[in-house]
Coordinates of C-alpha atoms in Angstrom, one line a residue:
M1 CA -8.9 7.6 19.4
E2 CA -6.8 5.0 21.4
Y3 CA -4.4 6.4 23.9
A4 CA -5.5 10.0 23.1
L5 CA -4.9 11.5 26.5
L6 CA -1.7 9.5 27.0
Q7 CA -0.5 11.0 23.8
A8 CA -1.7 14.5 24.7
V9 CA 0.2 14.4 28.0
F10 CA 3.4 12.6 27.2
L11 CA 4.2 13.5 23.6
P12 CA 5.3 17.1 24.6
L13 CA 7.5 15.6 27.3
L14 CA 9.0 12.9 25.1
L15 CA 9.6 15.2 22.1
S16 CA 10.9 18.2 24.1
P17 CA 14.5 17.1 23.3
V18 CA 13.6 17.2 19.6
A19 CA 12.5 20.9 20.1
Y20 CA 15.9 21.6 21.7
I21 CA 17.9 19.9 18.9
L22 CA 15.9 21.6 16.2
G23 CA 16.4 25.0 17.8
R24 CA 20.1 24.4 18.3
K25 CA 20.8 23.0 14.8
M26 CA 18.2 24.8 12.6
G27 CA 17.2 28.0 14.6
P28 CA 14.1 29.4 16.2
N29 CA 11.9 29.0 13.2
A30 CA 12.2 25.2 13.2
A31 CA 11.7 25.1 17.0
T32 CA 8.7 27.4 16.9
W33 CA 6.8 25.5 14.2
F34 CA 7.7 22.1 15.6
T35 CA 6.4 23.2 19.1
F36 CA 3.3 24.7 17.6
G37 CA 2.5 21.7 15.4
L38 CA 3.0 19.3 18.3
L39 CA 0.8 21.2 20.6
L40 CA -1.8 21.7 17.9
Y41 CA -2.0 18.0 17.4
C42 CA -2.3 17.4 21.2
T43 CA -5.0 20.1 21.4
F44 CA -6.9 18.4 18.7
L45 CA -6.7 15.1 20.7
V46 CA -8.1 16.8 23.8
I47 CA -10.9 18.5 22.0
Q48 CA -11.9 15.4 20.0
V49 CA -12.1 13.3 23.2
S50 CA -14.0 16.2 25.0
L51 CA -16.7 16.1 22.3
S52 CA -17.7 12.6 23.5
G53 CA -18.3 13.8 27.0
S54 CA -16.8 11.9 29.9
Y55 CA -13.8 9.8 28.9
E56 CA -11.1 7.9 30.9
E57 CA -7.9 5.9 30.3
H58 CA -6.4 3.7 33.0
Y59 CA -3.0 2.0 33.0
V60 CA -1.2 -0.4 35.4
W61 CA 1.0 1.4 37.9
T62 CA 2.7 0.4 41.1
K63 CA 0.5 -1.4 43.7
L64 CA 1.8 1.1 46.3
F65 CA -0.1 4.0 44.8
G66 CA -2.8 2.5 42.7
E67 CA -3.8 3.0 39.1
F68 CA -2.3 5.6 36.7
G69 CA -5.0 7.2 34.6
F70 CA -6.4 10.2 32.9
K71 CA -10.0 11.5 33.1
L72 CA -12.0 14.1 31.1
D73 CA -15.3 15.0 32.6
G74 CA -17.4 18.2 33.1
L75 CA -14.8 19.6 35.5
A76 CA -11.6 18.7 33.6
I77 CA -12.7 19.5 30.0
P78 CA -12.7 23.4 30.3
F79 CA -9.4 23.3 32.1
A80 CA -7.7 21.0 29.7
V81 CA -9.0 22.8 26.6
I82 CA -8.0 26.2 27.8
I83 CA -4.5 25.0 28.9
Y84 CA -3.7 23.6 25.5
V85 CA -5.4 26.2 23.4
L86 CA -3.3 28.9 25.2
S87 CA -0.1 26.8 25.0
T88 CA -0.6 26.3 21.3
V89 CA -1.2 29.9 20.3
L90 CA 1.5 31.3 22.7
A91 CA 4.0 29.0 21.0
L92 CA 3.8 31.1 17.9
Y93 CA 3.6 34.4 19.9
S94 CA 6.8 33.4 21.7
K95 CA 9.0 33.5 18.7
P96 CA 9.4 37.3 18.1
Y97 CA 9.2 38.1 21.8
M98 CA 11.9 35.6 22.8
L99 CA 14.1 36.6 19.9
H100 CA 13.9 40.2 21.2
K101 CA 14.8 38.9 24.6
F102 CA 17.7 36.7 23.3
H103 CA 19.2 39.6 21.4
E104 CA 18.9 41.8 24.4
M105 CA 20.6 39.3 26.7
Y106 CA 23.3 38.7 24.1
E107 CA 24.2 42.3 23.9
E108 CA 24.2 42.7 27.7
H109 CA 26.1 39.6 28.7
V110 CA 27.7 37.9 25.7
H111 CA 28.6 40.6 23.1
H112 CA 32.1 42.0 23.6
T113 CA 33.2 45.1 21.8
N114 CA 36.9 45.0 22.6
S115 CA 37.8 42.6 19.8
G116 CA 38.5 45.3 17.2
S117 CA 36.4 46.4 14.3
G118 CA 35.8 45.7 10.7
Q119 CA 33.9 43.3 8.5
T120 CA 35.6 40.1 9.8
T121 CA 34.8 41.0 13.4
A122 CA 31.2 41.8 12.5
M123 CA 30.8 38.4 10.8
V124 CA 32.3 36.6 13.8
E125 CA 30.0 38.5 16.2
S126 CA 27.0 37.7 13.9
S127 CA 27.9 34.0 13.9
E128 CA 28.3 34.0 17.7
M129 CA 25.0 35.7 18.2
N130 CA 23.2 33.2 15.8
D131 CA 24.7 30.3 17.8
Y132 CA 23.6 31.9 21.0
V133 CA 20.0 32.6 19.8
N134 CA 19.7 29.1 18.4
K135 CA 20.8 27.4 21.6
Q136 CA 18.5 29.6 23.7
S137 CA 15.6 29.0 21.3
G138 CA 16.0 25.2 21.6
L139 CA 16.2 25.3 25.4
Y140 CA 13.2 27.7 25.7
F141 CA 10.8 25.6 23.6
A142 CA 11.9 22.3 25.2
L143 CA 11.1 23.8 28.7
Y144 CA 7.9 25.3 27.3
L145 CA 6.6 21.9 26.2
V146 CA 7.3 20.3 29.6
F147 CA 5.6 23.3 31.3
A148 CA 2.4 22.8 29.2
M149 CA 2.5 19.0 29.7
G150 CA 2.7 19.4 33.5
M151 CA -0.4 21.6 33.6
L152 CA -2.4 19.2 31.5
G153 CA -1.3 16.1 33.4
T154 CA -2.4 17.7 36.7
V155 CA -6.0 18.3 35.6
L156 CA -6.4 14.9 34.0
A157 CA -4.9 12.9 36.9
T158 CA -7.0 10.1 38.6
N159 CA -4.8 9.5 41.5
L160 CA -3.5 11.7 44.4
I161 CA 0.1 10.8 44.0
Q162 CA -0.1 11.2 40.2
F163 CA -1.8 14.6 40.8
Y164 CA 1.1 15.7 43.1
I165 CA 3.8 14.5 40.6
F166 CA 2.4 16.5 37.7
F167 CA 1.7 19.4 40.1
E168 CA 5.4 19.5 40.9
V169 CA 6.6 18.8 37.3
M170 CA 5.0 22.0 36.0
L171 CA 7.0 24.0 38.7
I172 CA 10.4 22.9 37.5
P173 CA 10.3 24.3 33.9
G174 CA 8.5 27.3 35.3
F175 CA 11.4 28.0 37.6
F176 CA 14.0 27.7 34.8
L177 CA 11.9 29.8 32.4
V178 CA 12.0 32.7 34.9
A179 CA 15.6 32.1 36.0
F180 CA 17.0 32.0 32.5
W181 CA 15.0 34.7 30.6
G182 CA 13.3 36.8 33.2
D183 CA 13.7 40.5 33.9
G184 CA 15.3 42.2 36.9
P185 CA 16.6 40.0 39.7
R186 CA 15.3 37.0 37.9
R187 CA 17.2 34.3 39.8
R188 CA 16.1 35.6 43.2
I189 CA 12.5 35.8 42.0
S190 CA 12.6 32.4 40.4
L191 CA 13.8 31.0 43.8
M192 CA 10.9 32.8 45.4
F193 CA 8.5 31.3 42.9
L194 CA 9.9 27.8 43.5
F195 CA 9.9 28.2 47.3
W196 CA 6.3 29.4 47.6
T197 CA 4.8 26.9 45.1
H198 CA 6.9 24.0 46.4
V199 CA 5.8 24.8 50.0
G200 CA 2.2 24.8 48.9
A201 CA 2.8 21.5 47.1
V202 CA 4.3 19.9 50.2
V203 CA 1.4 21.0 52.4
L204 CA -0.9 19.6 49.7
L205 CA 1.0 16.3 49.8
L206 CA 0.5 16.0 53.6
G207 CA -3.2 16.2 53.0
F208 CA -3.0 13.6 50.3
L209 CA -1.0 11.2 52.5
T210 CA -3.5 11.7 55.4
I211 CA -6.4 10.6 53.1
G212 CA -4.6 7.9 51.2
L213 CA -3.0 6.1 54.2
S214 CA -6.3 6.3 56.2
I215 CA -8.3 4.5 53.5
G216 CA -5.6 2.4 52.0
S217 CA -5.7 3.9 48.4
F218 CA -4.8 7.0 46.5
D219 CA -7.1 6.5 43.6
F220 CA -9.9 9.1 43.1
A221 CA -12.5 6.3 42.6
A222 CA -11.7 4.8 45.9
I223 CA -11.7 8.1 47.7
S224 CA -15.1 9.0 46.4
E225 CA -16.6 5.8 47.8
A226 CA -14.7 5.6 51.1
K227 CA -15.9 6.7 54.5
I228 CA -13.1 8.9 55.8
P229 CA -12.9 9.5 59.6
Q230 CA -14.0 13.0 60.7
D231 CA -10.7 13.9 62.2
V232 CA -8.9 12.8 59.1
L233 CA -11.4 14.7 57.0
M234 CA -10.8 18.1 58.7
L235 CA -7.0 17.8 58.9
S236 CA -6.6 16.7 55.3
A237 CA -9.1 19.4 54.0
I238 CA -7.3 22.2 55.8
A239 CA -3.9 21.0 54.4
I240 CA -5.4 20.7 50.9
V241 CA -7.0 24.1 51.0
L242 CA -3.9 25.8 52.3
G243 CA -1.7 24.1 49.7
L244 CA -4.0 25.0 46.8
A245 CA -4.5 28.6 48.1
V246 CA -0.7 29.2 47.6
K247 CA -1.1 28.1 43.9
L248 CA -4.3 30.1 43.6
A249 CA -2.5 33.2 44.9
A250 CA -5.4 33.8 47.3
F251 CA -5.1 36.8 49.6
I252 CA -2.3 36.3 52.2
F253 CA -0.6 33.7 49.9
H254 CA -0.5 36.0 46.9
I255 CA 2.8 37.6 47.7
W256 CA 4.9 35.7 45.1
L257 CA 2.7 36.4 42.1
P258 CA 3.4 40.1 41.3
Y259 CA 7.1 39.5 41.6
V260 CA 7.1 36.5 39.3
H261 CA 4.9 38.2 36.7
G262 CA 7.1 41.2 36.8
A263 CA 10.2 39.0 36.0
A264 CA 8.8 36.2 33.8
P265 CA 9.0 36.4 30.0
T266 CA 5.7 37.7 28.9
P267 CA 4.6 34.5 27.0
I268 CA 5.1 32.6 30.2
S269 CA 3.2 35.2 32.2
A270 CA 0.4 34.7 29.6
L271 CA 0.4 31.0 30.6
L272 CA 1.3 31.2 34.2
S273 CA -1.4 33.7 35.2
P274 CA -4.4 32.4 33.2
A275 CA -3.7 28.7 33.1
M276 CA -1.3 27.6 35.9
I277 CA -2.5 29.5 39.0
G278 CA -6.1 28.5 38.1
I279 CA -5.2 24.9 38.6
G280 CA -5.4 25.7 42.3
A281 CA -9.2 26.2 41.7
Y282 CA -9.3 22.9 39.9
G283 CA -7.9 21.2 42.9
L284 CA -10.5 22.8 45.2
F285 CA -13.3 21.5 42.9
R286 CA -11.9 18.0 42.6
L287 CA -10.4 17.4 46.0
I288 CA -12.7 19.3 48.3
I289 CA -16.1 19.8 46.7
E290 CA -16.2 16.4 45.0
F291 CA -14.4 14.1 47.4
L292 CA -15.1 15.9 50.8
P293 CA -18.6 17.3 50.3
N294 CA -19.6 17.5 54.0
T295 CA -16.4 19.3 54.9
Y296 CA -17.0 21.7 51.9
A297 CA -20.4 22.5 53.2
E298 CA -18.8 23.7 56.5
M299 CA -16.0 25.6 54.8
A300 CA -18.1 27.2 52.0
I301 CA -18.9 30.5 53.8
W302 CA -15.3 31.1 54.8
L303 CA -14.1 30.4 51.2
H304 CA -16.8 32.9 50.1
I305 CA -15.4 35.6 52.4
W306 CA -11.8 34.8 51.5
G307 CA -12.7 35.1 47.8
L308 CA -14.3 38.5 48.5
M309 CA -11.2 39.8 50.3
T310 CA -9.0 38.6 47.4
M311 CA -11.2 40.3 44.8
I312 CA -11.1 43.6 46.5
Y313 CA -7.5 43.6 47.6
G314 CA -6.2 42.5 44.1
G315 CA -8.4 45.1 42.4
A316 CA -7.3 47.9 44.7
M317 CA -3.6 47.1 44.2
A318 CA -4.1 47.0 40.5
L319 CA -5.4 50.5 40.5
M320 CA -2.1 51.7 42.0
Q321 CA 0.3 50.3 39.4
D322 CA 2.2 52.0 36.7
D323 CA 4.0 48.9 35.4
I324 CA 1.4 47.2 33.1
K325 CA 2.6 43.7 34.0
R326 CA 2.3 44.3 37.7
L327 CA -1.2 45.7 37.1
L328 CA -2.1 42.5 35.3
A329 CA -0.5 40.4 38.1
Y330 CA -2.7 42.0 40.8
S331 CA -5.6 41.7 38.4
S332 CA -5.0 38.0 38.4
V333 CA -5.0 37.9 42.2
S334 CA -8.4 39.6 42.0
Q335 CA -9.7 37.2 39.3
M336 CA -8.7 34.2 41.4
G337 CA -10.8 35.9 44.2
Y338 CA -13.8 35.7 41.9
I339 CA -13.3 32.0 41.4
L340 CA -12.9 31.4 45.1
F341 CA -16.0 33.6 45.7
G342 CA -18.0 31.4 43.4
I343 CA -16.6 28.2 45.0
G344 CA -17.8 29.5 48.4
S345 CA -21.3 30.2 47.0
Y346 CA -22.4 26.6 47.6
S347 CA -24.8 26.6 44.7
T348 CA -24.8 24.9 41.2
L349 CA -24.8 28.3 39.4
G350 CA -22.1 29.7 41.6
L351 CA -19.8 26.7 41.1
A352 CA -20.5 26.7 37.4
G353 CA -19.8 30.4 37.2
A354 CA -16.6 29.9 39.1
E355 CA -15.3 27.3 36.7
F356 CA -16.5 29.3 33.7
M357 CA -14.4 32.2 35.1
Y358 CA -11.3 30.1 34.6
V359 CA -12.2 30.0 30.9
T360 CA -12.8 33.7 30.7
H361 CA -9.8 34.6 32.8
G362 CA -7.6 32.4 30.6
L363 CA -8.8 34.1 27.4
G364 CA -9.0 37.7 28.7
K365 CA -5.8 37.7 30.7
A366 CA -3.8 36.0 27.9
L367 CA -4.8 38.7 25.6
L368 CA -3.7 41.4 28.0
F369 CA -0.3 39.8 28.8
M370 CA 0.2 39.4 25.0
T371 CA -0.6 43.1 24.7
A372 CA 2.1 43.9 27.4
G373 CA 4.6 41.8 25.4
I374 CA 3.9 43.7 22.2
L375 CA 4.4 47.0 24.1
I376 CA 7.7 45.8 25.5
V377 CA 9.0 44.7 22.0
Q378 CA 7.6 47.6 20.0
C379 CA 7.8 50.5 22.5
G380 CA 10.6 49.3 24.8
T381 CA 8.7 50.1 28.0
R382 CA 6.2 48.7 30.5
S383 CA 5.5 52.0 32.2
M384 CA 2.0 53.3 31.3
T385 CA 3.0 56.9 32.1
K386 CA 5.4 56.6 29.1
L387 CA 2.7 55.3 26.7
G388 CA -0.4 56.8 25.2
G389 CA -2.3 57.3 21.9
L390 CA -1.1 53.9 20.5
A391 CA -4.5 52.9 19.1
G392 CA -3.8 54.6 15.8
K393 CA -0.3 53.1 15.5
M394 CA -1.3 49.6 16.6
P395 CA -5.0 49.0 15.7
I396 CA -5.0 45.2 15.9
T397 CA -3.3 45.2 19.2
A398 CA -5.6 47.9 20.5
V399 CA -8.8 46.1 19.5
C400 CA -7.6 42.8 21.0
A401 CA -6.6 44.6 24.2
V402 CA -10.0 46.2 24.5
I403 CA -11.7 42.8 24.0
G404 CA -9.4 41.3 26.6
A405 CA -10.1 44.1 29.1
L406 CA -13.9 43.8 28.5
T407 CA -13.6 40.0 29.1
I408 CA -11.9 40.6 32.4
A409 CA -14.5 43.3 33.3
G410 CA -17.4 41.1 32.4
V411 CA -18.9 43.1 29.6
P412 CA -21.1 41.4 27.0
P413 CA -20.8 39.9 24.4
T414 CA -17.5 38.6 25.8
S415 CA -17.3 35.3 27.8
G416 CA -16.5 37.4 30.9
F417 CA -20.1 38.5 31.2
M418 CA -21.5 35.0 31.2
G419 CA -19.0 34.0 33.9
E420 CA -19.7 36.9 36.2
W421 CA -23.4 36.8 35.7
T422 CA -23.6 33.1 36.5
L423 CA -21.3 33.4 39.5
F424 CA -23.2 36.3 41.1
A425 CA -26.6 34.7 40.4
G426 CA -25.5 31.6 42.2
A427 CA -24.2 33.7 45.2
L428 CA -27.5 35.5 45.5
D429 CA -29.5 32.3 45.1
T430 CA -27.7 30.8 48.1
A431 CA -28.3 34.0 50.2
V432 CA -32.1 33.9 49.3
K433 CA -32.4 30.2 50.2
E434 CA -30.6 30.7 53.5
N435 CA -32.8 33.8 54.3
A436 CA -34.0 32.3 57.6
A437 CA -30.5 31.1 58.6
S438 CA -27.9 33.1 60.4
G439 CA -25.5 33.1 57.5
A440 CA -27.9 34.8 55.1
T441 CA -27.0 38.3 56.2
L442 CA -23.3 37.6 55.7
R443 CA -24.0 36.3 52.3
Y444 CA -26.1 39.3 51.3
I445 CA -23.3 41.7 52.5
A446 CA -20.7 39.6 50.6
F447 CA -22.9 39.8 47.4
G448 CA -23.1 43.6 47.7
L449 CA -19.4 44.0 48.2
G450 CA -18.7 41.6 45.4
L451 CA -20.5 44.0 43.1
V452 CA -18.3 46.8 44.4
A453 CA -15.3 44.6 43.3
T454 CA -16.7 44.5 39.8
V455 CA -16.7 48.3 39.7
I456 CA -13.0 48.3 40.8
T457 CA -12.2 45.8 38.0
M458 CA -13.9 47.9 35.4
S459 CA -12.0 51.0 36.8
Y460 CA -8.5 49.6 36.5
M461 CA -9.2 48.0 33.1
L462 CA -10.6 51.2 31.6
W463 CA -7.8 53.3 33.2
M464 CA -5.2 51.0 31.7
L465 CA -6.7 51.2 28.2
K466 CA -6.9 55.0 28.4
R467 CA -3.3 55.4 29.5
V468 CA -1.9 53.0 26.9
F469 CA -4.0 53.4 23.7
F470 CA -5.8 56.8 24.0
G471 CA -4.9 60.4 24.8
K472 CA -1.8 62.2 23.5
M473 CA 1.0 60.1 22.1
P474 CA 4.5 60.9 23.4
E475 CA 7.0 62.1 20.8
H476 CA 9.3 59.2 21.4
L477 CA 6.6 56.8 20.2
S478 CA 6.1 58.4 16.8
H479 CA 8.1 55.6 15.1
V480 CA 6.1 52.7 16.6
K481 CA 4.3 50.3 14.3
E482 CA 2.1 47.2 14.6
A483 CA 3.7 44.0 15.8
S484 CA 4.4 41.0 13.5
W485 CA 1.7 38.5 12.6
Y486 CA 3.4 36.0 14.9
M487 CA 2.2 38.2 17.7
T488 CA -1.1 39.6 16.4
A489 CA -2.6 36.5 14.7
P490 CA -2.7 34.5 18.0
M491 CA -4.3 37.5 19.7
M492 CA -7.0 37.6 17.1
V493 CA -7.7 33.9 17.5
L494 CA -8.2 34.4 21.3
A495 CA -10.2 37.6 20.8
G496 CA -12.6 35.7 18.5
F497 CA -12.8 32.8 20.9
T498 CA -13.8 34.9 23.9
I499 CA -16.7 36.4 21.8
V500 CA -17.8 33.1 20.5
V501 CA -17.9 31.6 24.0
G502 CA -19.7 34.8 25.3
I503 CA -22.4 34.3 22.6
Y504 CA -22.6 30.6 23.0
P505 CA -21.5 29.7 26.5
D506 CA -23.1 26.2 26.3
L507 CA -19.8 25.2 24.6
F508 CA -18.6 24.8 28.2
F509 CA -21.8 24.9 30.3
E510 CA -23.1 21.7 28.7
D511 CA -20.3 19.9 30.5
I512 CA -19.9 22.1 33.6
I513 CA -23.5 22.4 34.9
P514 CA -24.4 18.6 34.9
Y515 CA -21.1 18.0 36.8
M516 CA -21.8 20.7 39.4
K517 CA -25.4 19.3 39.9
G518 CA -23.8 15.9 40.5
V519 CA -21.3 17.0 43.1
L520 CA -24.0 19.0 45.0
G521 CA -26.5 16.2 44.8
V522 CA -29.1 18.3 43.0

């Protein structure tokens, strides 16, 4: 289809004002279904193009920066598909959650009770609340579309400056989504989010400028063929890795993530954690492994160890949480560690497993954040000590949550098993091949400790399920019932998807493995 990727990227941006107008004039139903329909069409475009394998579109841009283009290949396809699949299903899920949030905010900040009583006042208040909800719905879905578009544009970019622009674009709606509708000190936390991610982006830009100015082009095609001076290589690689590590929430640079997840509206957490922070991993694949292979070879062991530290730290912190959203936030830190661990494996299987982990994390963690949102709406709490025995009251949510937890823990037949198995097989393969080298012992130790990290992951996931869905139910939850189909149907779709991918992983491996062999020269 002509201009398929151009449509998939820019239609959500160009039509975001329509979502705002529909929400403000016709209410949340119209805004929800318009957003869902638009993203479904764009997802169809991305999947249709992906079926043909590698695909590119190029357009004339400024001579200062080079070409403007979009590229789908073995690396970009899994990222693009997961980003838009999650964005599409979460558009429907957003409606009941955000309505709950809008009503809550109206009662806290807008609703005034000193205007008397009686039917007339009630009617005025109802009208005011409807106007408030409509306005908020329109603004939310408009920002939501721009947020999704920024993520897709980043992973399809074919130019360093284009990559940076989209990388920054997705931060702006993310900032407003947290600032407007977050929990707790949301404005302070949204500024923290913007500060950390923008600093990472600026450091990333320094690396881009170093490469682009040294070779006279910012186009990916030119970079892949250029001979970059060694001093420029190392300086730019360090800047790129550090900038992306902030986005990836790797250990040391993870500080912002638990706060943002604690404050962000749950549908945004379900996008931010599985989809957005994983784009840092995409950047490492594209910008370091593909374009700077010699530098990657030197850095691989250190990325491997850094990933191991992130896995263990994030898992240990998750075990200590009572707030389910903070537990899932630290779990995301740990899962990004798995990806970094695989990137540092320096093997085809390890790299393929690392990218596949983005898919599994996207599906599993979205399911779990959606579970958290249902608990907030139906039970009114995020504290696991105040929950329990909900499997009988919320069977669909419970089953989907179990599937999500098993996906994150890497249990078959979910997609998580294939991701973890491939990742660790690649890590062990590299250790075996380097058996005579000095780094082999370090890689064997890292492999063993990585298996310990999987035990930690299983522990906090099972502990969470036990506290929320099993055991004795508190008396104050006796009235709880299952959430609406707007919330449960999208969860069922993702739960089915993770099992299908787990049984037939070649849906993604057919694209991923040839790409990884190519970048490693196998």
